[in-house]
PDB file of C-alpha atoms in Angstrom:
ATOM      1  CA  THR O 383       8.649  22.801  35.028  1.00 95.00           C
ATOM      2  CA  PRO O 384       9.814  20.821  38.072  1.00 94.00           C
ATOM      3  CA  ALA O 385      11.534  18.475  35.584  1.00 94.00           C
ATOM      4  CA  GLY O 386      13.409  21.321  33.891  1.00 95.00           C
ATOM      5  CA  PRO O 387      12.718  23.566  30.900  1.00 96.00           C
ATOM      6  CA  VAL O 388      10.290  22.337  28.232  1.00 97.00           C
ATOM      7  CA  PRO O 389      10.293  23.872  24.718  1.00 97.00           C
ATOM      8  CA  ARG O 390       7.083  25.652  23.754  1.00 97.00           C
ATOM      9  CA  VAL O 391       6.227  25.184  20.062  1.00 97.00           C
ATOM     10  CA  LYS O 392       3.994  27.288  17.849  1.00 96.00           C
ATOM     11  CA  THR O 393       0.769  25.979  16.369  1.00 96.00           C
ATOM     12  CA  ASP O 394       1.187  28.097  13.235  1.00 95.00           C
ATOM     13  CA  LEU O 395       3.404  26.480  10.611  1.00 93.00           C
ATOM     14  CA  ARG O 396       6.016  28.670   8.903  1.00 93.00           C
ATOM     15  CA  TRP O 397       7.399  28.623   5.375  1.00 93.00           C
ATOM     16  CA  ARG O 398      10.271  26.356   6.478  1.00 92.00           C
ATOM     17  CA  ASP O 399       7.732  23.808   7.688  1.00 92.00           C
ATOM     18  CA  PHE O 400       5.843  23.884   4.376  1.00 91.00           C
ATOM     19  CA  ALA O 401       9.114  23.609   2.441  1.00 92.00           C
ATOM     20  CA  GLY O 402      10.105  20.610   4.577  1.00 90.00           C
ATOM     21  CA  THR O 403       6.722  19.013   3.940  1.00 87.00           C
ATOM     22  CA  ILE O 404       7.156  19.394   0.177  1.00 87.00           C
ATOM     23  CA  ARG O 405      10.628  17.834   0.349  1.00 86.00           C
ATOM     24  CA  ALA O 406       9.292  14.925   2.416  1.00 86.00           C
ATOM     25  CA  ARG O 407       6.391  14.418  -0.020  1.00 81.00           C
ATOM     26  CA  LEU O 408       8.929  14.254  -2.827  1.00 81.00           C
ATOM     27  CA  GLY O 409      10.987  11.707  -0.912  1.00 77.00           C
ATOM     28  CA  ILE O 410      13.980  14.066  -0.469  1.00 80.00           C
ATOM     29  CA  LYS O 411      15.850  13.129   2.723  1.00 81.00           C
ATOM     30  CA  ARG O 412      12.588  11.807   4.078  1.00 78.00           C
ATOM     31  CA  ALA O 413      14.334   9.494   6.553  1.00 80.00           C
ATOM     32  CA  GLN O 414      16.091  12.511   8.096  1.00 86.00           C
ATOM     33  CA  TYR O 415      12.941  14.621   8.464  1.00 91.00           C
ATOM     34  CA  LYS O 416      12.587  14.262  12.221  1.00 94.00           C
ATOM     35  CA  ILE O 417      12.797  16.178  15.488  1.00 95.00           C
ATOM     36  CA  ALA O 418      14.486  15.388  18.787  1.00 96.00           C
ATOM     37  CA  PRO O 419      12.466  13.085  21.062  1.00 97.00           C
ATOM     38  CA  GLY O 420      11.370  14.580  24.363  1.00 97.00           C
ATOM     39  CA  LEU O 421       8.697  16.696  25.993  1.00 98.00           C
ATOM     40  CA  TYR O 422       7.252  19.776  24.281  1.00 98.00           C
ATOM     41  CA  CYS O 423       4.235  21.969  24.968  1.00 97.00           C
ATOM     42  CA  VAL O 424       1.744  24.262  23.267  1.00 97.00           C
ATOM     43  CA  GLY O 425      -0.047  27.136  24.952  1.00 96.00           C
ATOM     44  CA  GLU O 426       0.244  27.497  28.733  1.00 96.00           C
ATOM     45  CA  PRO O 427      -0.164  23.967  30.085  1.00 97.00           C
ATOM     46  CA  ASP O 428      -0.369  23.264  33.805  1.00 96.00           C
ATOM     47  CA  ALA O 429      -0.158  20.040  35.797  1.00 96.00           C
ATOM     48  CA  GLN O 430      -3.696  19.075  34.713  1.00 97.00           C
ATOM     49  CA  ALA O 431      -3.109  19.622  30.975  1.00 97.00           C
ATOM     50  CA  PRO O 432      -3.426  16.567  28.713  1.00 97.00           C
ATOM     51  CA  VAL O 433      -0.355  14.690  27.476  1.00 98.00           C
ATOM     52  CA  LEU O 434      -0.480  13.858  23.763  1.00 98.00           C
ATOM     53  CA  VAL O 435       1.979  11.219  22.562  1.00 98.00           C
ATOM     54  CA  THR O 436       3.318  11.192  19.008  1.00 97.00           C
ATOM     55  CA  ALA O 437       6.221  10.127  16.791  1.00 97.00           C
ATOM     56  CA  ASN O 438       9.320  12.167  15.994  1.00 96.00           C
ATOM     57  CA  TYR O 439       8.647  12.198  12.244  1.00 96.00           C
ATOM     58  CA  LYS O 440       8.355  15.961  11.737  1.00 96.00           C
ATOM     59  CA  LEU O 441       5.462  15.671   9.300  1.00 93.00           C
ATOM     60  CA  THR O 442       3.493  13.866  12.017  1.00 95.00           C
ATOM     61  CA  PHE O 443       4.590  16.346  14.698  1.00 96.00           C
ATOM     62  CA  ASP O 444       3.575  19.315  12.529  1.00 96.00           C
ATOM     63  CA  GLU O 445       0.197  17.739  11.744  1.00 95.00           C
ATOM     64  CA  LEU O 446      -0.455  17.429  15.474  1.00 97.00           C
ATOM     65  CA  ARG O 447       0.654  20.877  16.622  1.00 96.00           C
ATOM     66  CA  LYS O 448      -1.132  22.796  13.865  1.00 96.00           C
ATOM     67  CA  ASN O 449      -4.417  21.322  15.148  1.00 96.00           C
ATOM     68  CA  LEU O 450      -3.794  22.451  18.739  1.00 97.00           C
ATOM     69  CA  LYS O 451      -4.496  26.161  18.264  1.00 95.00           C
ATOM     70  CA  ASP O 452      -5.859  27.773  21.461  1.00 93.00           C
ATOM     71  CA  ILE O 453      -5.189  24.526  23.355  1.00 96.00           C
ATOM     72  CA  SER O 454      -2.728  24.082  26.211  1.00 97.00           C
ATOM     73  CA  ALA O 455      -1.178  20.636  26.247  1.00 97.00           C
ATOM     74  CA  TRP O 456       2.008  18.646  26.693  1.00 98.00           C
ATOM     75  CA  ILE O 457       3.387  16.736  23.702  1.00 98.00           C
ATOM     76  CA  LEU O 458       5.503  13.669  24.424  1.00 98.00           C
ATOM     77  CA  VAL O 459       7.550  12.802  21.332  1.00 98.00           C
ATOM     78  CA  LEU O 460       8.866   9.239  21.176  1.00 97.00           C
ATOM     79  CA  ASP O 461      11.981   8.191  19.300  1.00 96.00           C
ATOM     80  CA  THR O 462      10.555   6.361  16.287  1.00 96.00           C
ATOM     81  CA  ARG O 463      13.669   6.915  14.114  1.00 94.00           C
ATOM     82  CA  GLY O 464      11.795   9.491  12.042  1.00 93.00           C
ATOM     83  CA  ILE O 465       8.942   7.117  11.104  1.00 93.00           C
ATOM     84  CA  ASN O 466       5.237   7.981  11.349  1.00 93.00           C
ATOM     85  CA  VAL O 467       3.055   6.522  14.096  1.00 95.00           C
ATOM     86  CA  TRP O 468       1.266   3.810  12.090  1.00 92.00           C
ATOM     87  CA  CYS O 469       4.403   2.448  10.417  1.00 93.00           C
ATOM     88  CA  ALA O 470       6.480   2.827  13.587  1.00 94.00           C
ATOM     89  CA  ALA O 471       3.915   0.801  15.558  1.00 94.00           C
ATOM     90  CA  GLY O 472       4.245  -1.997  13.009  1.00 93.00           C
ATOM     91  CA  LYS O 473       8.044  -1.824  13.232  1.00 91.00           C
ATOM     92  CA  GLU O 474       7.927  -1.957  17.067  1.00 91.00           C
ATOM     93  CA  LEU O 475       9.400   1.551  17.318  1.00 95.00           C
ATOM     94  CA  PHE O 476       6.251   3.275  18.566  1.00 96.00           C
ATOM     95  CA  SER O 477       6.160   0.661  21.286  1.00 96.00           C
ATOM     96  CA  THR O 478       5.449  -0.141  24.907  1.00 96.00           C
ATOM     97  CA  ALA O 479       9.134  -0.002  25.806  1.00 96.00           C
ATOM     98  CA  GLU O 480       9.719   3.307  24.017  1.00 97.00           C
ATOM     99  CA  LEU O 481       6.648   4.853  25.662  1.00 97.00           C
ATOM    100  CA  ILE O 482       7.802   3.795  29.120  1.00 97.00           C
ATOM    101  CA  GLU O 483      11.307   5.025  28.343  1.00 96.00           C
ATOM    102  CA  GLY O 484       9.963   8.363  27.076  1.00 96.00           C
ATOM    103  CA  VAL O 485       7.894   8.957  30.219  1.00 97.00           C
ATOM    104  CA  ASN O 486      10.815   8.109  32.477  1.00 97.00           C
ATOM    105  CA  ARG O 487      13.388  10.044  30.439  1.00 96.00           C
ATOM    106  CA  THR O 488      11.343  13.257  30.501  1.00 96.00           C
ATOM    107  CA  GLU O 489      10.388  12.808  34.186  1.00 96.00           C
ATOM    108  CA  LEU O 490       6.787  13.353  33.177  1.00 97.00           C
ATOM    109  CA  ARG O 491       5.539  12.389  36.633  1.00 95.00           C
ATOM    110  CA  LYS O 492       7.057  15.642  37.947  1.00 96.00           C
ATOM    111  CA  VAL O 493       5.308  17.689  35.269  1.00 97.00           C
ATOM    112  CA  VAL O 494       1.696  16.472  35.469  1.00 97.00           C
ATOM    113  CA  SER O 495      -0.488  15.548  38.427  1.00 96.00           C
ATOM    114  CA  HIS O 496      -2.739  13.147  36.506  1.00 96.00           C
ATOM    115  CA  SER O 497      -1.922   9.717  35.090  1.00 95.00           C
ATOM    116  CA  GLN O 498      -3.303   9.681  31.541  1.00 96.00           C
ATOM    117  CA  LEU O 499      -1.483   9.484  28.214  1.00 97.00           C
ATOM    118  CA  VAL O 500      -3.377  10.182  25.006  1.00 97.00           C
ATOM    119  CA  LEU O 501      -2.004   8.022  22.185  1.00 96.00           C
ATOM    120  CA  PRO O 502      -2.956   8.043  18.492  1.00 95.00           C
ATOM    121  CA  GLN O 503      -5.331   5.197  17.682  1.00 94.00           C
ATOM    122  CA  LEU O 504      -3.045   4.031  14.860  1.00 94.00           C
ATOM    123  CA  GLY O 505      -0.282   3.406  17.408  1.00 94.00           C
ATOM    124  CA  ALA O 506      -2.348   0.810  19.265  1.00 94.00           C
ATOM    125  CA  THR O 507      -0.729  -2.162  17.518  1.00 93.00           C
ATOM    126  CA  GLY O 508       2.629  -1.315  19.067  1.00 95.00           C
ATOM    127  CA  VAL O 509       1.593  -0.540  22.652  1.00 96.00           C
ATOM    128  CA  ALA O 510       0.319  -2.843  25.390  1.00 95.00           C
ATOM    129  CA  ALA O 511      -1.696  -0.497  27.603  1.00 95.00           C
ATOM    130  CA  HIS O 512      -1.799  -2.886  30.561  1.00 95.00           C
ATOM    131  CA  ARG O 513       2.003  -3.138  30.623  1.00 96.00           C
ATOM    132  CA  VAL O 514       2.315   0.645  30.602  1.00 96.00           C
ATOM    133  CA  LYS O 515      -0.113   0.892  33.517  1.00 96.00           C
ATOM    134  CA  LYS O 516       1.706  -1.807  35.473  1.00 95.00           C
ATOM    135  CA  SER O 517       5.168  -0.380  34.807  1.00 95.00           C
ATOM    136  CA  ILE O 518       4.748   3.381  35.297  1.00 96.00           C
ATOM    137  CA  GLY O 519       1.173   3.832  36.533  1.00 95.00           C
ATOM    138  CA  PHE O 520      -0.065   5.794  33.515  1.00 97.00           C
ATOM    139  CA  GLU O 521      -3.351   4.912  31.824  1.00 96.00           C
ATOM    140  CA  VAL O 522      -3.330   4.823  28.031  1.00 96.00           C
ATOM    141  CA  VAL O 523      -6.248   6.545  26.313  1.00 96.00           C
ATOM    142  CA  TYR O 524      -6.494   6.177  22.531  1.00 96.00           C
ATOM    143  CA  GLY O 525      -7.442   9.329  20.671  1.00 94.00           C
ATOM    144  CA  PRO O 526      -8.935   9.762  17.200  1.00 94.00           C
ATOM    145  CA  VAL O 527      -7.370   8.623  13.936  1.00 93.00           C
ATOM    146  CA  HIS O 528      -6.990  12.151  12.573  1.00 93.00           C
ATOM    147  CA  ALA O 529      -5.295  15.040  14.368  1.00 94.00           C
ATOM    148  CA  PHE O 530      -7.996  17.505  13.285  1.00 94.00           C
ATOM    149  CA  ASP O 531     -10.456  15.672  15.558  1.00 95.00           C
ATOM    150  CA  ILE O 532      -8.297  16.172  18.669  1.00 96.00           C
ATOM    151  CA  PRO O 533      -9.798  19.538  19.757  1.00 96.00           C
ATOM    152  CA  GLU O 534     -13.303  18.020  19.797  1.00 95.00           C
ATOM    153  CA  PHE O 535     -11.936  14.884  21.473  1.00 95.00           C
ATOM    154  CA  LEU O 536     -10.384  16.958  24.277  1.00 95.00           C
ATOM    155  CA  ALA O 537     -13.478  19.160  24.622  1.00 94.00           C
ATOM    156  CA  ASN O 538     -15.640  16.031  25.018  1.00 93.00           C
ATOM    157  CA  GLY O 539     -13.605  14.743  27.955  1.00 93.00           C
ATOM    158  CA  LEU O 540     -11.407  12.335  25.973  1.00 93.00           C
ATOM    159  CA  THR O 541     -14.322  10.590  24.315  1.00 91.00           C
ATOM    160  CA  THR O 542     -14.585   9.869  20.596  1.00 89.00           C
ATOM    161  CA  GLU O 543     -17.396   9.712  18.108  1.00 89.00           C
ATOM    162  CA  PRO O 544     -17.581   6.593  15.873  1.00 91.00           C
ATOM    163  CA  SER O 545     -16.465   8.677  12.883  1.00 90.00           C
ATOM    164  CA  MET O 546     -13.239   9.576  14.721  1.00 91.00           C
ATOM    165  CA  ARG O 547     -12.270   5.895  14.850  1.00 91.00           C
ATOM    166  CA  ARG O 548     -12.627   5.315  11.115  1.00 90.00           C
ATOM    167  CA  VAL O 549      -9.575   5.253   8.842  1.00 87.00           C
ATOM    168  CA  THR O 550     -10.231   7.063   5.582  1.00 86.00           C
ATOM    169  CA  PHE O 551      -8.461   6.628   2.242  1.00 86.00           C
ATOM    170  CA  SER O 552      -9.882   9.461   0.153  1.00 90.00           C
ATOM    171  CA  THR O 553      -8.764  10.466  -3.329  1.00 92.00           C
ATOM    172  CA  THR O 554      -6.747  13.331  -1.869  1.00 90.00           C
ATOM    173  CA  GLU O 555      -5.080  11.056   0.687  1.00 88.00           C
ATOM    174  CA  ARG O 556      -4.127   8.622  -2.063  1.00 90.00           C
ATOM    175  CA  ALA O 557      -3.005  11.283  -4.524  1.00 91.00           C
ATOM    176  CA  VAL O 558      -0.694  12.945  -2.012  1.00 86.00           C
ATOM    177  CA  LEU O 559       1.447   9.779  -2.040  1.00 85.00           C
ATOM    178  CA  ILE O 560       1.996   9.866  -5.813  1.00 90.00           C
ATOM    179  CA  PRO O 561       4.974  12.292  -5.692  1.00 87.00           C
ATOM    180  CA  VAL O 562       6.775   9.963  -3.277  1.00 82.00           C
ATOM    181  CA  GLU O 563       6.336   7.052  -5.694  1.00 84.00           C
ATOM    182  CA  LEU O 564       7.591   9.130  -8.621  1.00 88.00           C
ATOM    183  CA  ALA O 565      10.509  10.542  -6.615  1.00 84.00           C
ATOM    184  CA  ASN O 566      11.891   7.015  -6.176  1.00 82.00           C
ATOM    185  CA  LEU O 567      12.103   6.423  -9.958  1.00 89.00           C
ATOM    186  CA  PRO O 568      14.879   8.690 -11.352  1.00 88.00           C
ATOM    187  CA  LYS O 569      17.800   6.755  -9.884  1.00 88.00           C
ATOM    188  CA  PRO O 570      16.811   3.254 -11.149  1.00 91.00           C
ATOM    189  CA  SER O 571      15.625   4.794 -14.427  1.00 92.00           C
ATOM    190  CA  LEU O 572      19.159   6.087 -15.093  1.00 93.00           C
ATOM    191  CA  TRP O 573      20.214   2.445 -15.319  1.00 93.00           C
ATOM    192  CA  ILE O 574      17.086   0.802 -16.698  1.00 92.00           C
ATOM    193  CA  LEU O 575      16.475   3.012 -19.742  1.00 92.00           C
ATOM    194  CA  PRO O 576      20.050   3.030 -21.140  1.00 93.00           C
ATOM    195  CA  ALA O 577      20.213  -0.737 -20.603  1.00 93.00           C
ATOM    196  CA  ALA O 578      16.900  -1.121 -22.441  1.00 91.00           C
ATOM    197  CA  PHE O 579      18.193   0.783 -25.457  1.00 92.00           C
ATOM    198  CA  VAL O 580      21.445  -1.191 -25.526  1.00 92.00           C
ATOM    199  CA  ILE O 581      19.677  -4.556 -25.305  1.00 92.00           C
ATOM    200  CA  SER O 582      17.182  -3.458 -27.961  1.00 92.00           C
ATOM    201  CA  GLY O 583      20.005  -2.889 -30.454  1.00 92.00           C
ATOM    202  CA  ILE O 584      21.463  -6.376 -30.160  1.00 92.00           C
ATOM    203  CA  GLY O 585      20.559  -8.677 -33.056  1.00 86.00           C
ATOM    204  CA  ALA O 586      21.817 -10.587 -36.101  1.00 83.00           C
ATOM    205  CA  HIS O 587      24.104  -7.690 -37.075  1.00 81.00           C
ATOM    206  CA  ILE O 588      25.678  -7.643 -33.586  1.00 88.00           C
ATOM    207  CA  PHE O 589      24.370  -4.167 -32.843  1.00 91.00           C
ATOM    208  CA  SER O 590      22.051  -1.829 -34.743  1.00 91.00           C
ATOM    209  CA  PHE O 591      21.558   1.803 -33.698  1.00 91.00           C
ATOM    210  CA  HIS O 592      18.318   1.891 -35.702  1.00 90.00           C
ATOM    211  CA  ALA O 593      16.959  -1.151 -33.860  1.00 90.00           C
ATOM    212  CA  ALA O 594      18.157   0.308 -30.562  1.00 92.00           C
ATOM    213  CA  TRP O 595      16.191   3.481 -31.229  1.00 93.00           C
ATOM    214  CA  VAL O 596      13.009   1.828 -32.563  1.00 92.00           C
ATOM    215  CA  ARG O 597      12.738  -1.061 -30.111  1.00 91.00           C
ATOM    216  CA  GLY O 598      14.253   0.959 -27.260  1.00 92.00           C
ATOM    217  CA  SER O 599      11.655   3.701 -27.743  1.00 94.00           C
ATOM    218  CA  MET O 600       8.873   1.118 -27.602  1.00 94.00           C
ATOM    219  CA  LEU O 601      10.350  -0.300 -24.412  1.00 93.00           C
ATOM    220  CA  ALA O 602      10.674   3.199 -22.894  1.00 93.00           C
ATOM    221  CA  VAL O 603       7.007   3.898 -23.680  1.00 94.00           C
ATOM    222  CA  ALA O 604       6.023   0.602 -22.036  1.00 93.00           C
ATOM    223  CA  TYR O 605       8.151   1.543 -19.024  1.00 93.00           C
ATOM    224  CA  ALA O 606       6.377   4.901 -18.770  1.00 93.00           C
ATOM    225  CA  GLY O 607       3.039   3.127 -19.164  1.00 94.00           C
ATOM    226  CA  GLY O 608       3.847   0.860 -16.252  1.00 93.00           C
ATOM    227  CA  ILE O 609       4.653   3.876 -14.101  1.00 93.00           C
ATOM    228  CA  LEU O 610       1.449   5.613 -15.179  1.00 94.00           C
ATOM    229  CA  ALA O 611      -0.637   2.530 -14.392  1.00 93.00           C
ATOM    230  CA  GLY O 612       0.954   1.588 -11.083  1.00 92.00           C
ATOM    231  CA  ALA O 613       1.882   4.919  -9.503  1.00 92.00           C
ATOM    232  CA  ILE O 614      -0.832   7.254 -10.763  1.00 94.00           C
ATOM    233  CA  VAL O 615      -3.966   5.751 -12.342  1.00 95.00           C
ATOM    234  CA  THR O 616      -4.493   2.831  -9.953  1.00 93.00           C
ATOM    235  CA  PRO O 617      -4.190   4.892  -6.726  1.00 92.00           C
ATOM    236  CA  VAL O 618      -6.452   7.662  -8.031  1.00 94.00           C
ATOM    237  CA  LEU O 619      -9.168   5.333  -9.377  1.00 94.00           C
ATOM    238  CA  LEU O 620      -8.797   2.645  -6.694  1.00 93.00           C
ATOM    239  CA  PRO O 621     -12.410   2.583  -5.342  1.00 93.00           C
ATOM    240  CA  TRP O 622     -13.925   2.423  -8.834  1.00 94.00           C
ATOM    241  CA  ILE O 623     -11.735  -0.338 -10.278  1.00 95.00           C
ATOM    242  CA  PRO O 624     -13.508  -3.754 -10.160  1.00 94.00           C
ATOM    243  CA  GLY O 625     -12.352  -6.327  -7.605  1.00 93.00           C
ATOM    244  CA  LYS O 626     -11.263  -6.213  -3.964  1.00 91.00           C
ATOM    245  CA  SER O 627      -7.663  -7.363  -4.322  1.00 92.00           C
ATOM    246  CA  PHE O 628      -5.088  -4.668  -5.064  1.00 90.00           C
ATOM    247  CA  ALA O 629      -3.373  -7.174  -7.367  1.00 92.00           C
ATOM    248  CA  VAL O 630      -6.537  -7.599  -9.450  1.00 94.00           C
ATOM    249  CA  LYS O 631      -7.117  -3.858  -9.601  1.00 94.00           C
ATOM    250  CA  GLY O 632      -3.524  -3.278 -10.682  1.00 91.00           C
ATOM    251  CA  ALA O 633      -3.725  -6.024 -13.302  1.00 93.00           C
ATOM    252  CA  ILE O 634      -6.868  -4.489 -14.829  1.00 95.00           C
ATOM    253  CA  ILE O 635      -5.339  -1.025 -15.152  1.00 95.00           C
ATOM    254  CA  GLY O 636      -2.018  -2.488 -16.322  1.00 92.00           C
ATOM    255  CA  ALA O 637      -3.803  -4.415 -19.075  1.00 93.00           C
ATOM    256  CA  LEU O 638      -5.752  -1.343 -20.190  1.00 94.00           C
ATOM    257  CA  ILE O 639      -2.671   0.880 -20.249  1.00 92.00           C
ATOM    258  CA  GLY O 640      -0.721  -1.888 -21.997  1.00 89.00           C
TER     259      GLY O 640
END
């Protein structure tokens, strides 16, 4: 390109990508699962090709590119410190300043002849479109919530259907977060469970191994029950549990498990 070479990425994910996704879902080095910020492309984009903006969390980047099969586009990756778009927008990382910096750093004006940037809808809380327009002359267009709707969005001339604007929270989308919750437990459990057994053995006879085993086992079962209630049952059954407040829903399941 007139701004220098731009990496072309594949839209087909490889086994390394799937392995990285599994590690991220399990919370293994999740904060380091990111790619270098900058300008990328898929297909054979020209100066009129759309510019899709995303975060440098690799799970987010992979979700975007795998839905761009047979599409030619530029992908502008912002430095969000390896955090997904929605969370990064709330942390002011997917932000107006970072977007302006990303456009200037990649010399995007030399690459495209139009002045539109397609941003994920969930990044809207972090970006002031009017400031972007005033600063660098690019118009911000908000795309759909889900990446799988982007091909239809592009084919329709950057217009969305009402369903594309709706955030879903299906059983699958909730269940996929369970491994992350469970992956955070082993380290504190290595301290909590031994401490529970030790405390359970303290009594009138200073310390009793029998009491430690009996009461400690009961405490360990209660600990496991709390994990089952909070990390697994409540997320899976969320829509069917009475009440609107997450606290009420959690209390109901916690009481039943208890």
